[in-house]
Short mmCIF file of C-alpha atoms (C1' of nucleotides) in Angstrom, two decimals:
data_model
loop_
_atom_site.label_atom_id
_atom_site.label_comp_id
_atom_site.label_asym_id
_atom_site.label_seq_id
_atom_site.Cartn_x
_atom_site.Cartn_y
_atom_site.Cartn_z
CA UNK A 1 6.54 -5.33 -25.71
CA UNK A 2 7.42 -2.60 -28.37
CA UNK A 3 4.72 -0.98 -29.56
CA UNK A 4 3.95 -1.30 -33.34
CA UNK A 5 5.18 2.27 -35.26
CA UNK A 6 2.61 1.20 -37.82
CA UNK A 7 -0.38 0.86 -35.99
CA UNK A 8 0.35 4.11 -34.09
CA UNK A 9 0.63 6.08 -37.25
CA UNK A 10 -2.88 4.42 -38.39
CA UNK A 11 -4.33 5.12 -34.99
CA UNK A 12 -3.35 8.92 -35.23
CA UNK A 13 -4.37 8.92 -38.31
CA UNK A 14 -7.99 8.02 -37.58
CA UNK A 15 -7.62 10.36 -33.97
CA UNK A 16 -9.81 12.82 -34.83
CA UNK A 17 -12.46 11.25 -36.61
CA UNK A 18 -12.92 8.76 -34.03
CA UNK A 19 -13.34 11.63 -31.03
CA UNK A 20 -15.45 13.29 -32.99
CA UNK A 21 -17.17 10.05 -33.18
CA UNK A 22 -16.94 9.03 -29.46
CA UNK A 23 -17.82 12.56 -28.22
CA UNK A 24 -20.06 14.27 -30.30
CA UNK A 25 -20.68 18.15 -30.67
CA UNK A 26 -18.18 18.24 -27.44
CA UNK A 27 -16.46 21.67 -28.21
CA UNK A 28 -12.45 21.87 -28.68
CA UNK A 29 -10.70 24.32 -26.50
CA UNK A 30 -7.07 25.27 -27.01
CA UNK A 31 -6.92 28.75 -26.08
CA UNK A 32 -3.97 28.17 -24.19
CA UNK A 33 -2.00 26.04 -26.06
CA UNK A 34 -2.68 28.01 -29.00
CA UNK A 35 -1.14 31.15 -27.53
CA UNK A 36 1.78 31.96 -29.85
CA UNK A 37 4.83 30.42 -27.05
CA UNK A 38 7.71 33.07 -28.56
CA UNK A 39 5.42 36.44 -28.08
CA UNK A 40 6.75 37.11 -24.42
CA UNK A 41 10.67 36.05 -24.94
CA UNK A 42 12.93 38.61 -25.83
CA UNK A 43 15.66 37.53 -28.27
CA UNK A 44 18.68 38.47 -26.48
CA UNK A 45 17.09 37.51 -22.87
CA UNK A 46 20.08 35.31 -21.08
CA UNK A 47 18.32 33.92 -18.40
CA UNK A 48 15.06 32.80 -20.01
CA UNK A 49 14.65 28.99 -20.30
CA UNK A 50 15.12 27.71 -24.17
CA UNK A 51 12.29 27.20 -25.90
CA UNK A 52 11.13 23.49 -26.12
CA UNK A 53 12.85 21.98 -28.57
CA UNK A 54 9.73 19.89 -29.66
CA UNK A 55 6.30 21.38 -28.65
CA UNK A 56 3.68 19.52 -27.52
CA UNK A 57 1.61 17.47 -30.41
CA UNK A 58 -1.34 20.06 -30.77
CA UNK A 59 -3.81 17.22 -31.74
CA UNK A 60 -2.77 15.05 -29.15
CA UNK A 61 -3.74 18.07 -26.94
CA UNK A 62 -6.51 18.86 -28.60
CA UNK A 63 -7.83 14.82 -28.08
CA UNK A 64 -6.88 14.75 -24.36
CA UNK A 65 -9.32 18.24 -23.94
CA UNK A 66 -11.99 16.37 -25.95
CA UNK A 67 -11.14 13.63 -23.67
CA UNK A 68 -11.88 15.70 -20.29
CA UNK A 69 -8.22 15.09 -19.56
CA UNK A 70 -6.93 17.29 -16.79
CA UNK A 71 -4.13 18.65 -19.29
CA UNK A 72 -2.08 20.77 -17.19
CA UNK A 73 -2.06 17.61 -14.35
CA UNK A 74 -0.73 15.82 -17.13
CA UNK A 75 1.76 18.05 -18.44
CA UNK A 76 3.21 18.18 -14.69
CA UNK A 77 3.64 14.91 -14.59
CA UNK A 78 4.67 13.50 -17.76
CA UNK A 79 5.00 16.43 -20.12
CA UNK A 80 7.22 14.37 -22.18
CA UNK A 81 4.12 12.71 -23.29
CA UNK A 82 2.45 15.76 -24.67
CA UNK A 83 5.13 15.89 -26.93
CA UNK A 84 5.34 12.56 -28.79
CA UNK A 85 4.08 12.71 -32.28
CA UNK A 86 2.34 9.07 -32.35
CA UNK A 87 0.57 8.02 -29.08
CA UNK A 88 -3.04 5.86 -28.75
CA UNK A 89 -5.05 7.95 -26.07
CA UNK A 90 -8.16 6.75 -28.93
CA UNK A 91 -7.50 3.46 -28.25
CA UNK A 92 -6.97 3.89 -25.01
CA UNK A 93 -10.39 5.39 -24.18
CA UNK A 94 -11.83 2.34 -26.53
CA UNK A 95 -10.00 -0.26 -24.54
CA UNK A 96 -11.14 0.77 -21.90
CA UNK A 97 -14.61 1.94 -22.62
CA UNK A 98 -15.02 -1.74 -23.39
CA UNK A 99 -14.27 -2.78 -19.94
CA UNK A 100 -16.37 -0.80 -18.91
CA UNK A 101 -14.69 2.17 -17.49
CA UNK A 102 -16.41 5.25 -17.59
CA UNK A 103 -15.22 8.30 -19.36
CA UNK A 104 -14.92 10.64 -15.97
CA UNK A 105 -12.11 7.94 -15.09
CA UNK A 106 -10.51 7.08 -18.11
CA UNK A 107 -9.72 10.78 -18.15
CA UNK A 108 -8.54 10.85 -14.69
CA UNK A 109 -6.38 7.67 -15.11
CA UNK A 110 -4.92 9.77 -18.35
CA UNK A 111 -4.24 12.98 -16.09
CA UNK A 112 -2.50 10.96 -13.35
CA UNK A 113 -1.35 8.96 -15.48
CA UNK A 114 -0.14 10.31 -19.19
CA UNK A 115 2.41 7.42 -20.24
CA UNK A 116 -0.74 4.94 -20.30
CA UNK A 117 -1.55 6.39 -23.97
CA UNK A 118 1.68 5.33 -25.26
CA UNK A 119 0.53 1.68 -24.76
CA UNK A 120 -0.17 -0.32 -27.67
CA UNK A 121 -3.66 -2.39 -28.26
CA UNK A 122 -1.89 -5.08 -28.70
CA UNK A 123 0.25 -4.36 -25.36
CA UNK A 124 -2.88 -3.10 -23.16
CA UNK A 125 -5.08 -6.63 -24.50
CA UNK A 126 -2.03 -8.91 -23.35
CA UNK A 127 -1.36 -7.13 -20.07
CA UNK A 128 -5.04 -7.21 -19.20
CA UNK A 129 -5.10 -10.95 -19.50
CA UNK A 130 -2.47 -11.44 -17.66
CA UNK A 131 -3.68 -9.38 -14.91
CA UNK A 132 -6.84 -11.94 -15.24
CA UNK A 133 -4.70 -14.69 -14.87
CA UNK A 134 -5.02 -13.49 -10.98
CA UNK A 135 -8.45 -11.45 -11.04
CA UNK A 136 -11.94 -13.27 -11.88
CA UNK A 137 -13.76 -10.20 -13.14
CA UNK A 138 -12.39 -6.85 -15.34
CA UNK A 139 -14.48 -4.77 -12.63
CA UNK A 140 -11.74 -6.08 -10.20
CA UNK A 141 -8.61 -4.41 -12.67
CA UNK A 142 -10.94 -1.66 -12.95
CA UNK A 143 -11.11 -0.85 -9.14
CA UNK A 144 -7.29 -0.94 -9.33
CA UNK A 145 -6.61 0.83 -12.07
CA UNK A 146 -8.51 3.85 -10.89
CA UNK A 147 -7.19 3.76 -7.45
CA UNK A 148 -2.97 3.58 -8.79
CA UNK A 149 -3.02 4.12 -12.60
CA UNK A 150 0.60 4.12 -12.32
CA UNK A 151 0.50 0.24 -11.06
CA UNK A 152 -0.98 -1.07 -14.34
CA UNK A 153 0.78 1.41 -17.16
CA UNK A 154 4.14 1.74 -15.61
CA UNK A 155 5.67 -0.86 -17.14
CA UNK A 156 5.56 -1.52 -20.87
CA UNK A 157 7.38 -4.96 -20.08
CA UNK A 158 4.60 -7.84 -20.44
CA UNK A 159 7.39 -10.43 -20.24
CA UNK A 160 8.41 -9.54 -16.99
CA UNK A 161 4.88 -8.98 -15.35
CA UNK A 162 4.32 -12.90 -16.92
CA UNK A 163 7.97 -14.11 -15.19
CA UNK A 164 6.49 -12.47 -11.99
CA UNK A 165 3.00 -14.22 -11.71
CA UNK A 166 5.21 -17.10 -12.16
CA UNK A 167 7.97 -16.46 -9.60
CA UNK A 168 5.66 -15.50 -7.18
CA UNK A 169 3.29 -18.33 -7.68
CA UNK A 170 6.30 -20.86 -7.21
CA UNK A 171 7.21 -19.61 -3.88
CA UNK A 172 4.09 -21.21 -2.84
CA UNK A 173 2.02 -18.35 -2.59
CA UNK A 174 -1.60 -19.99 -3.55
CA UNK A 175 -4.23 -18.15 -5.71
CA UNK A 176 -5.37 -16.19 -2.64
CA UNK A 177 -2.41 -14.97 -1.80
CA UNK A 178 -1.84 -13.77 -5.33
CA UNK A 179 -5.18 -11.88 -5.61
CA UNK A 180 -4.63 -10.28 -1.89
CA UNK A 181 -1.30 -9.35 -3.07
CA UNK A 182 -1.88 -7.79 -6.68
CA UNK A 183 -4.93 -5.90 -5.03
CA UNK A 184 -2.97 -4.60 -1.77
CA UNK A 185 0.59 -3.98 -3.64
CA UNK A 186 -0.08 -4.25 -7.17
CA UNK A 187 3.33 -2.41 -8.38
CA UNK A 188 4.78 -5.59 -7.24
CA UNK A 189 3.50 -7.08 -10.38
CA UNK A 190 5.71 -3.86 -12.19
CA UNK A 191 8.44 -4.58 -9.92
CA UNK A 192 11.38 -6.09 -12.02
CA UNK A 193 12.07 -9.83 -11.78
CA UNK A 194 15.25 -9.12 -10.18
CA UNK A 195 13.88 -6.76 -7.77
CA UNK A 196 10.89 -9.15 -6.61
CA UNK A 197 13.85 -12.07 -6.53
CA UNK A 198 16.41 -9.99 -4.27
CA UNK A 199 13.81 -9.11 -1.78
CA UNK A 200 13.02 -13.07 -1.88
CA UNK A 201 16.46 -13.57 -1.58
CA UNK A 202 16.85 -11.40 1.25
CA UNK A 203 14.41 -12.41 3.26
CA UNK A 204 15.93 -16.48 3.04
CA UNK A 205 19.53 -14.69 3.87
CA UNK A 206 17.39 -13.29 7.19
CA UNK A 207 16.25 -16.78 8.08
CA UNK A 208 19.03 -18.56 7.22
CA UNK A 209 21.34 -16.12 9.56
CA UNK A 210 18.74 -16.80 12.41
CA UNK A 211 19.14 -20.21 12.35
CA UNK A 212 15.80 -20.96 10.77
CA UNK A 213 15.82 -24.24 8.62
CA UNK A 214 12.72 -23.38 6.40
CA UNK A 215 13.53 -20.37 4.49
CA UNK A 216 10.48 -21.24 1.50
CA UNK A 217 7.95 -21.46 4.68
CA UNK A 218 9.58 -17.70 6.15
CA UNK A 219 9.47 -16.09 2.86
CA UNK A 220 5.86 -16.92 2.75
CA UNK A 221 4.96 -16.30 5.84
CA UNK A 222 5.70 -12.83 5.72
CA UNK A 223 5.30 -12.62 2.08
CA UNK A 224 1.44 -13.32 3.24
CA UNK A 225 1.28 -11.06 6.97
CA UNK A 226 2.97 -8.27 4.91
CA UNK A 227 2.12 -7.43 1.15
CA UNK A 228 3.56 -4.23 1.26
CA UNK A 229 7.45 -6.26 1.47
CA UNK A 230 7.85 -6.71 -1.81
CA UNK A 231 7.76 -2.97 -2.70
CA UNK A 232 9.97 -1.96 -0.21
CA UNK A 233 14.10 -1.70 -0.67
CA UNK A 234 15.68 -4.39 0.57
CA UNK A 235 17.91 -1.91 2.59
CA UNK A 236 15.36 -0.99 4.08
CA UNK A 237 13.62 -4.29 5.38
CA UNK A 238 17.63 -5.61 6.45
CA UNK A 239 17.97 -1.89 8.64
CA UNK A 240 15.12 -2.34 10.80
CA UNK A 241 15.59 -5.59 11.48
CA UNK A 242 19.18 -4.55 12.27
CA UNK A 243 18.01 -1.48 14.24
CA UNK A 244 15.63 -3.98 16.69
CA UNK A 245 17.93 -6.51 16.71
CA UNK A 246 20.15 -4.28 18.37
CA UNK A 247 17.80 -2.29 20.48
CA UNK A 248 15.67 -5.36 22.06
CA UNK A 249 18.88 -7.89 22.34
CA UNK A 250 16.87 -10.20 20.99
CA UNK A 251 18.20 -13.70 20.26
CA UNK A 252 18.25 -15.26 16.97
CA UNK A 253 15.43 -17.39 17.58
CA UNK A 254 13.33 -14.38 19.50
CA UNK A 255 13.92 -12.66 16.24
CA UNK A 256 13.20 -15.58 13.89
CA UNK A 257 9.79 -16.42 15.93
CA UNK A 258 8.85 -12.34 15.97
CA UNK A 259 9.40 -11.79 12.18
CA UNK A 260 7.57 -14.82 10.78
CA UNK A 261 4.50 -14.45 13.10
CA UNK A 262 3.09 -10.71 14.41
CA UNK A 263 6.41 -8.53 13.43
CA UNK A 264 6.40 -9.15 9.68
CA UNK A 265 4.20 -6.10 9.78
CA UNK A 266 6.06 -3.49 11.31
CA UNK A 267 9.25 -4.45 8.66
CA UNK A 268 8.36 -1.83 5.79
CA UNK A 269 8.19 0.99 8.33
CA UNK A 270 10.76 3.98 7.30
CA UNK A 271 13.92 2.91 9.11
CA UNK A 272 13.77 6.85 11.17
CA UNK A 273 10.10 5.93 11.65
CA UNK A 274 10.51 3.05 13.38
CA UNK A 275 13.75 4.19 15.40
CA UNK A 276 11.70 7.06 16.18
CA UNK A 277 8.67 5.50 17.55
CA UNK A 278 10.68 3.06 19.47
CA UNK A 279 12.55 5.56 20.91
CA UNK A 280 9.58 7.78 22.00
CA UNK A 281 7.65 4.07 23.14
CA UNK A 282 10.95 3.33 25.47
CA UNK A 283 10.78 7.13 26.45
CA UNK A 284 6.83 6.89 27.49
CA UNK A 285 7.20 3.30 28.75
CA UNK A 286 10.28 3.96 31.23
CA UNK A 287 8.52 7.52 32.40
CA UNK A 288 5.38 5.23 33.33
CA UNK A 289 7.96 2.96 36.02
CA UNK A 290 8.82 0.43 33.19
CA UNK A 291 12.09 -1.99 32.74
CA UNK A 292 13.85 -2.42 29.69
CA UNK A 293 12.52 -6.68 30.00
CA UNK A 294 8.88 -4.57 29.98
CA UNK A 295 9.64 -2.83 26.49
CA UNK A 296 10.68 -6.39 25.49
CA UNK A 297 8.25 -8.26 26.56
CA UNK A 298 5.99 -6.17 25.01
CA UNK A 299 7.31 -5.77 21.45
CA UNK A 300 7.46 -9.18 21.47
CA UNK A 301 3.77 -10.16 21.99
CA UNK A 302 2.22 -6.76 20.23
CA UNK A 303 5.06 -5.71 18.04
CA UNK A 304 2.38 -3.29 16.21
CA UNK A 305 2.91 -1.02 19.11
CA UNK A 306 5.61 0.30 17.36
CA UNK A 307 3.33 1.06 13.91
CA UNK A 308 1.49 3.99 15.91
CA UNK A 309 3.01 7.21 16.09
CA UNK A 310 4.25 8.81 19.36
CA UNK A 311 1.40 11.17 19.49
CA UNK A 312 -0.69 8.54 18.87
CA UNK A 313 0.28 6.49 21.59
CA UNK A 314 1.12 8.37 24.33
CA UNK A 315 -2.50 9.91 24.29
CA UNK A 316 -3.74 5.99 23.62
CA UNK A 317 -1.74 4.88 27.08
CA UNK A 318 -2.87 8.16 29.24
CA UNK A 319 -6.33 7.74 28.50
CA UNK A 320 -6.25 3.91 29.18
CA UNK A 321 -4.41 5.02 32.44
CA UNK A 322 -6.62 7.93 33.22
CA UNK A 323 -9.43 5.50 33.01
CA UNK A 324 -7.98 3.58 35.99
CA UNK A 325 -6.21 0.85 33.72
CA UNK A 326 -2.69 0.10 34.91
CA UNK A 327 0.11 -0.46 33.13
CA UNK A 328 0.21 -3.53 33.81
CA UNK A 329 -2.75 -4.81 32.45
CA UNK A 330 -1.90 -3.00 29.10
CA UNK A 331 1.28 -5.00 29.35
CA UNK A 332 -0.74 -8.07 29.88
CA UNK A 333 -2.82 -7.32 27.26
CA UNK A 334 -1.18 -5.29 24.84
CA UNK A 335 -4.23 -6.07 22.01
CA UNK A 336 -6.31 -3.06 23.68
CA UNK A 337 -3.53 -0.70 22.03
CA UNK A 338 -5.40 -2.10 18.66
CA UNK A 339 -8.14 0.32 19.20
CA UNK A 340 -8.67 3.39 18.37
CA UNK A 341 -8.33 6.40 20.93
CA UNK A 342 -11.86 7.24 20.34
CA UNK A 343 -13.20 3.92 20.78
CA UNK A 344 -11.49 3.29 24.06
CA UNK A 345 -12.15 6.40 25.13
CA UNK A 346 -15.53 5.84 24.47
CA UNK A 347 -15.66 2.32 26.22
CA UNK A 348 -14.40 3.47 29.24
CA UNK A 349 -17.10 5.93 29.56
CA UNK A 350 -19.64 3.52 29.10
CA UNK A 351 -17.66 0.89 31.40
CA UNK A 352 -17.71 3.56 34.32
CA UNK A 353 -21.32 4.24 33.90
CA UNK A 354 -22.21 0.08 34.78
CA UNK A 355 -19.34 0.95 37.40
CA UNK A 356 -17.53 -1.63 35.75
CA UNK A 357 -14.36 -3.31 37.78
CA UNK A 358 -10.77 -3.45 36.26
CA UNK A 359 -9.13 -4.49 39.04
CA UNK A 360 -11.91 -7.49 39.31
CA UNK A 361 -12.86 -8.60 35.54
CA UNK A 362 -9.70 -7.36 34.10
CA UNK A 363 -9.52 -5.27 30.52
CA UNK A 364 -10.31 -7.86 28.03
CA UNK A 365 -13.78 -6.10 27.32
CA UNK A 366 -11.86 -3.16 25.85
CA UNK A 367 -10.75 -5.90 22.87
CA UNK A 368 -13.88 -7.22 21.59
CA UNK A 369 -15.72 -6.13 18.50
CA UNK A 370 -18.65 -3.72 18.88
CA UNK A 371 -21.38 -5.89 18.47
CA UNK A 372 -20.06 -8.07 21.81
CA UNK A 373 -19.07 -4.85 23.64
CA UNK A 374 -22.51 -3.53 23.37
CA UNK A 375 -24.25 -6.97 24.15
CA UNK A 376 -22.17 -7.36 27.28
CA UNK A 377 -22.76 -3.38 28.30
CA UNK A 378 -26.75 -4.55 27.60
CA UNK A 379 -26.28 -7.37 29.69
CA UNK A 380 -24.44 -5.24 32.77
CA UNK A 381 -26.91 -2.71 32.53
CA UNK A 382 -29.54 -5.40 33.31
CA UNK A 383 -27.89 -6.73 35.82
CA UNK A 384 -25.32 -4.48 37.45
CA UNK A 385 -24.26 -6.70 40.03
CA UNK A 386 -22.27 -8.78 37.93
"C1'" DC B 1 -22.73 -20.34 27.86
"C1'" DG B 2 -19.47 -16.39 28.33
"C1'" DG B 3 -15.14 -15.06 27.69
"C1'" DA B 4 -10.31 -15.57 26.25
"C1'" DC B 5 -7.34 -16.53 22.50
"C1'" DC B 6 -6.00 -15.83 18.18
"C1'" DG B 7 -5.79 -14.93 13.47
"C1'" DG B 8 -7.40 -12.48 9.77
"C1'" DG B 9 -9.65 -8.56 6.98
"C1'" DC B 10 -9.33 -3.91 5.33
"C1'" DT B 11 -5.07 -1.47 3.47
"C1'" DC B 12 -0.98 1.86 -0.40
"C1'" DT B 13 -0.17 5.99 -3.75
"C1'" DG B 14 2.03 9.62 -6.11
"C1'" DC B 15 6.00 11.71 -6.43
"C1'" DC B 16 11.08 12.17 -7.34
"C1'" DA B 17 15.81 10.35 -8.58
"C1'" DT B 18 18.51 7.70 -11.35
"C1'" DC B 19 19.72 4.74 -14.70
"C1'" DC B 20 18.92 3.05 -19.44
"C1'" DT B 21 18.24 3.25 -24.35
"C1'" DA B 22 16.80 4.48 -29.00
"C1'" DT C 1 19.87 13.58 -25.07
"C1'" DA C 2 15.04 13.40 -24.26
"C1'" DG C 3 12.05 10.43 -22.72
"C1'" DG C 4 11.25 5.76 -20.93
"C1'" DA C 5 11.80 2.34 -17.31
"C1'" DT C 6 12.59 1.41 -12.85
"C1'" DG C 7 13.78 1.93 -7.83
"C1'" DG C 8 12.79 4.08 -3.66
"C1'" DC C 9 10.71 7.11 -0.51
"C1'" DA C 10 7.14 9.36 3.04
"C1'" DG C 11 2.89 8.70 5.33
"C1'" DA C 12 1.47 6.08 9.78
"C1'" DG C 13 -3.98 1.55 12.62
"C1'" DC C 14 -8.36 -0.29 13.40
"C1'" DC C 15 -11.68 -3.71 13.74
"C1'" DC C 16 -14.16 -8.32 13.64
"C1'" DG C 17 -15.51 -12.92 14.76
"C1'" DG C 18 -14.46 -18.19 14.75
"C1'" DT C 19 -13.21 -21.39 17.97
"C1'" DC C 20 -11.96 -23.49 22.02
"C1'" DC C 21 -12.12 -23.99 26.89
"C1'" DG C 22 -13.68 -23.86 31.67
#
DNA sequence: CGGACCGGGCTCTGCCATCCTA
DNA sequence: TAGGATGGCAGAGCCCGGTCCG
């Protein structure tokens, strides 16, 4: 929605009443903006950038210090902004004030994010019930909005953000979904229509090539195990699958069942990160006595082995092995891999101190929540003939 | 009743490049 | 033609507990 030249000028008008209002006897400090910008260029000096054609609005500044605005933040980000002669940081900070945003991060949101004061009353009011179309409660937007400013101002298009809740409500995403997925990803709200439809689009090509015959039920499926999809490049989600496709030999159907259940996760990976890793996991695996049908097998049942970084892993497997785990038992239960290095290291310790059996009672205790790991330690410590 | 199986919960922005438009 | 809108990228796992089954 345009903003309203009118109501801008009226807003500026009433700028600097109204902060003197809001903050008091808060005192103004310009000393560096007020520096005269010519006194250190010399005329006939080739090489020295031209002077800004517009300089920043001095009141403007002069608010956003008032304001607690990190200026300079600002001016690296979106110094554009500083420049504009009509812009509605005031009712901004009212708007929201009245949610109930507190002045430490309305200035933060401004610093991180500078466009947001170009937003209209008018335009920040609709967008914010639209937003509640999905959310129960402002604190909920407010939670966002500090964590990714950028989510919520980014786009001054309230027509499209309305076409999206309704797109992505009719792909059969219910009211959960929509929450979980404007909380996790919320620049997929910002996304374009088109942008949120190719990726839809793409993902039914994907099924449809693998011979699945629900491509609604796919879309959602991963739609739901992955909310990060929808902000990634379609090139993106097409090359891995490509890439594993091609490295695994999987079959259609391998790949249809893998992407729809646990693999939907590992999709929006950077195409070199997820080469890499499975190149450095078929490295590791085959140095540890390993066949290629291993790898496979593997990626197939726990395909979030290849989320964790080569570091990350190859210390994960040696201290599982170290701790007289075989390989396979990790390949038998690939879940353990879930756990932290820490934790497992920790475990095992534990584990050898009841003189606990691997070979006997198998590894499952490694993938259990704390509370049962430490009740069944308990229990073996009473007991340690068990 | 203990343990295995399985699914789900958390979680992700801030920057840059490029195109668009007034 | 500056500034706005939008697309795309890098970064890199861990944990819990309901339920079913022997």
């Amino acid at each position: 929605m345009a903003v309203v030249p009118g109501l801008r000028a009226v807003i500026s008008l009433h700028r600097s009443v109204t902060l003197q209002h809001s903050f008091g006897l808060i005192k103004v400090q310009l000393r560096a903006t007020c520096l005269p910008r010519r006194l250190c260029s010399a005329p006939t000096g080739s090489d020295e950038p031209k002077p800004q054609v517009n300089p920043d609005n001095q009141s403007l500044l002069e608010n956003l210090n008032l304001m607690g605005v990190d200026v300079k933040m600002a001016r690296q980000r979106q110094p554009g902004v500083l420049r504009k002669a009509f812009t509605n940081e005031t009712g901004l900070f009212q708007f929201l004030q009245g949610k109930g945003v507190n002045r430490k991060i309305i200035a933060s949101i401004i610093s991180r994010y500078p466009r947001a004061i170009t937003r209209s009353i008018a335009h920040l009011e609709q967008r914010w019930e639209l937003w509640r179309n999905i959310f129960k409660m402002d604190s909920e937007i407010v939670t966002i909005l500090e964590r990714s400013p950028e989510s919520f101002f980014r786009s001054s298009d309230n027509g499209n953000l309305e076409k999206n809740i309704v797109f992505l409500s009719s792909l059969g995403l219910d009211a959960k979904d929509l929450h979980r997925l404007l909380t996790t990803a919320p620049r997929t709200f910002s996304n374009s229509l088109e942008l949120n439809r190719q990726m839809v689009e793409c993902l039914e090509d994907i099924c449809a090539e693998l011979g699945g015959k629900n491509p609604e039920q796919f879309v959602k499926a991963v739609i739901s195990r992955n909310l990060y999809i929808l902000i990634r490049s379609t090139k993106r989600v097409r090359t891995n699958i490509d890439n594993l496709r091609a490295s695994l030999k999987f079959s259609d159907s391998e790949l249809l069942a893998l992407l729809k259940g646990p693999g939907a996760e590992i999709l929006d990976l950077s195409n070199e990160y997820l080469k890499n890793n499975f190149n450095s996991l078929q490295q590791k695996m085959m140095s540890l006595g390993c066949q290629k049908a291993d790898i496979k097998k593997l990626i197939s049942s726990y395909p979030m082995v290849l989320y964790i970084g080569p570091s990350t892993l190859s210390s994960k497997l040696d201290c599982l092995l170290r701790g007289g785990i075989t390989m396979k038992q990790i390949l038998e239960k690939p879940k353990v891999l879930d756990y932290s290095t820490q934790n497992i290291m920790g475990r095992l310790e534990e584990l050898k101190r009841v003189g606990y059996d691997f070979q006997k009672n198998g590894i499952n205790i490694l993938d259990s929540s704390k509370k049962r790991f430490l009740a069944k330690i308990e229990k073996l410590r009473a007991s340690p003939d068990e």
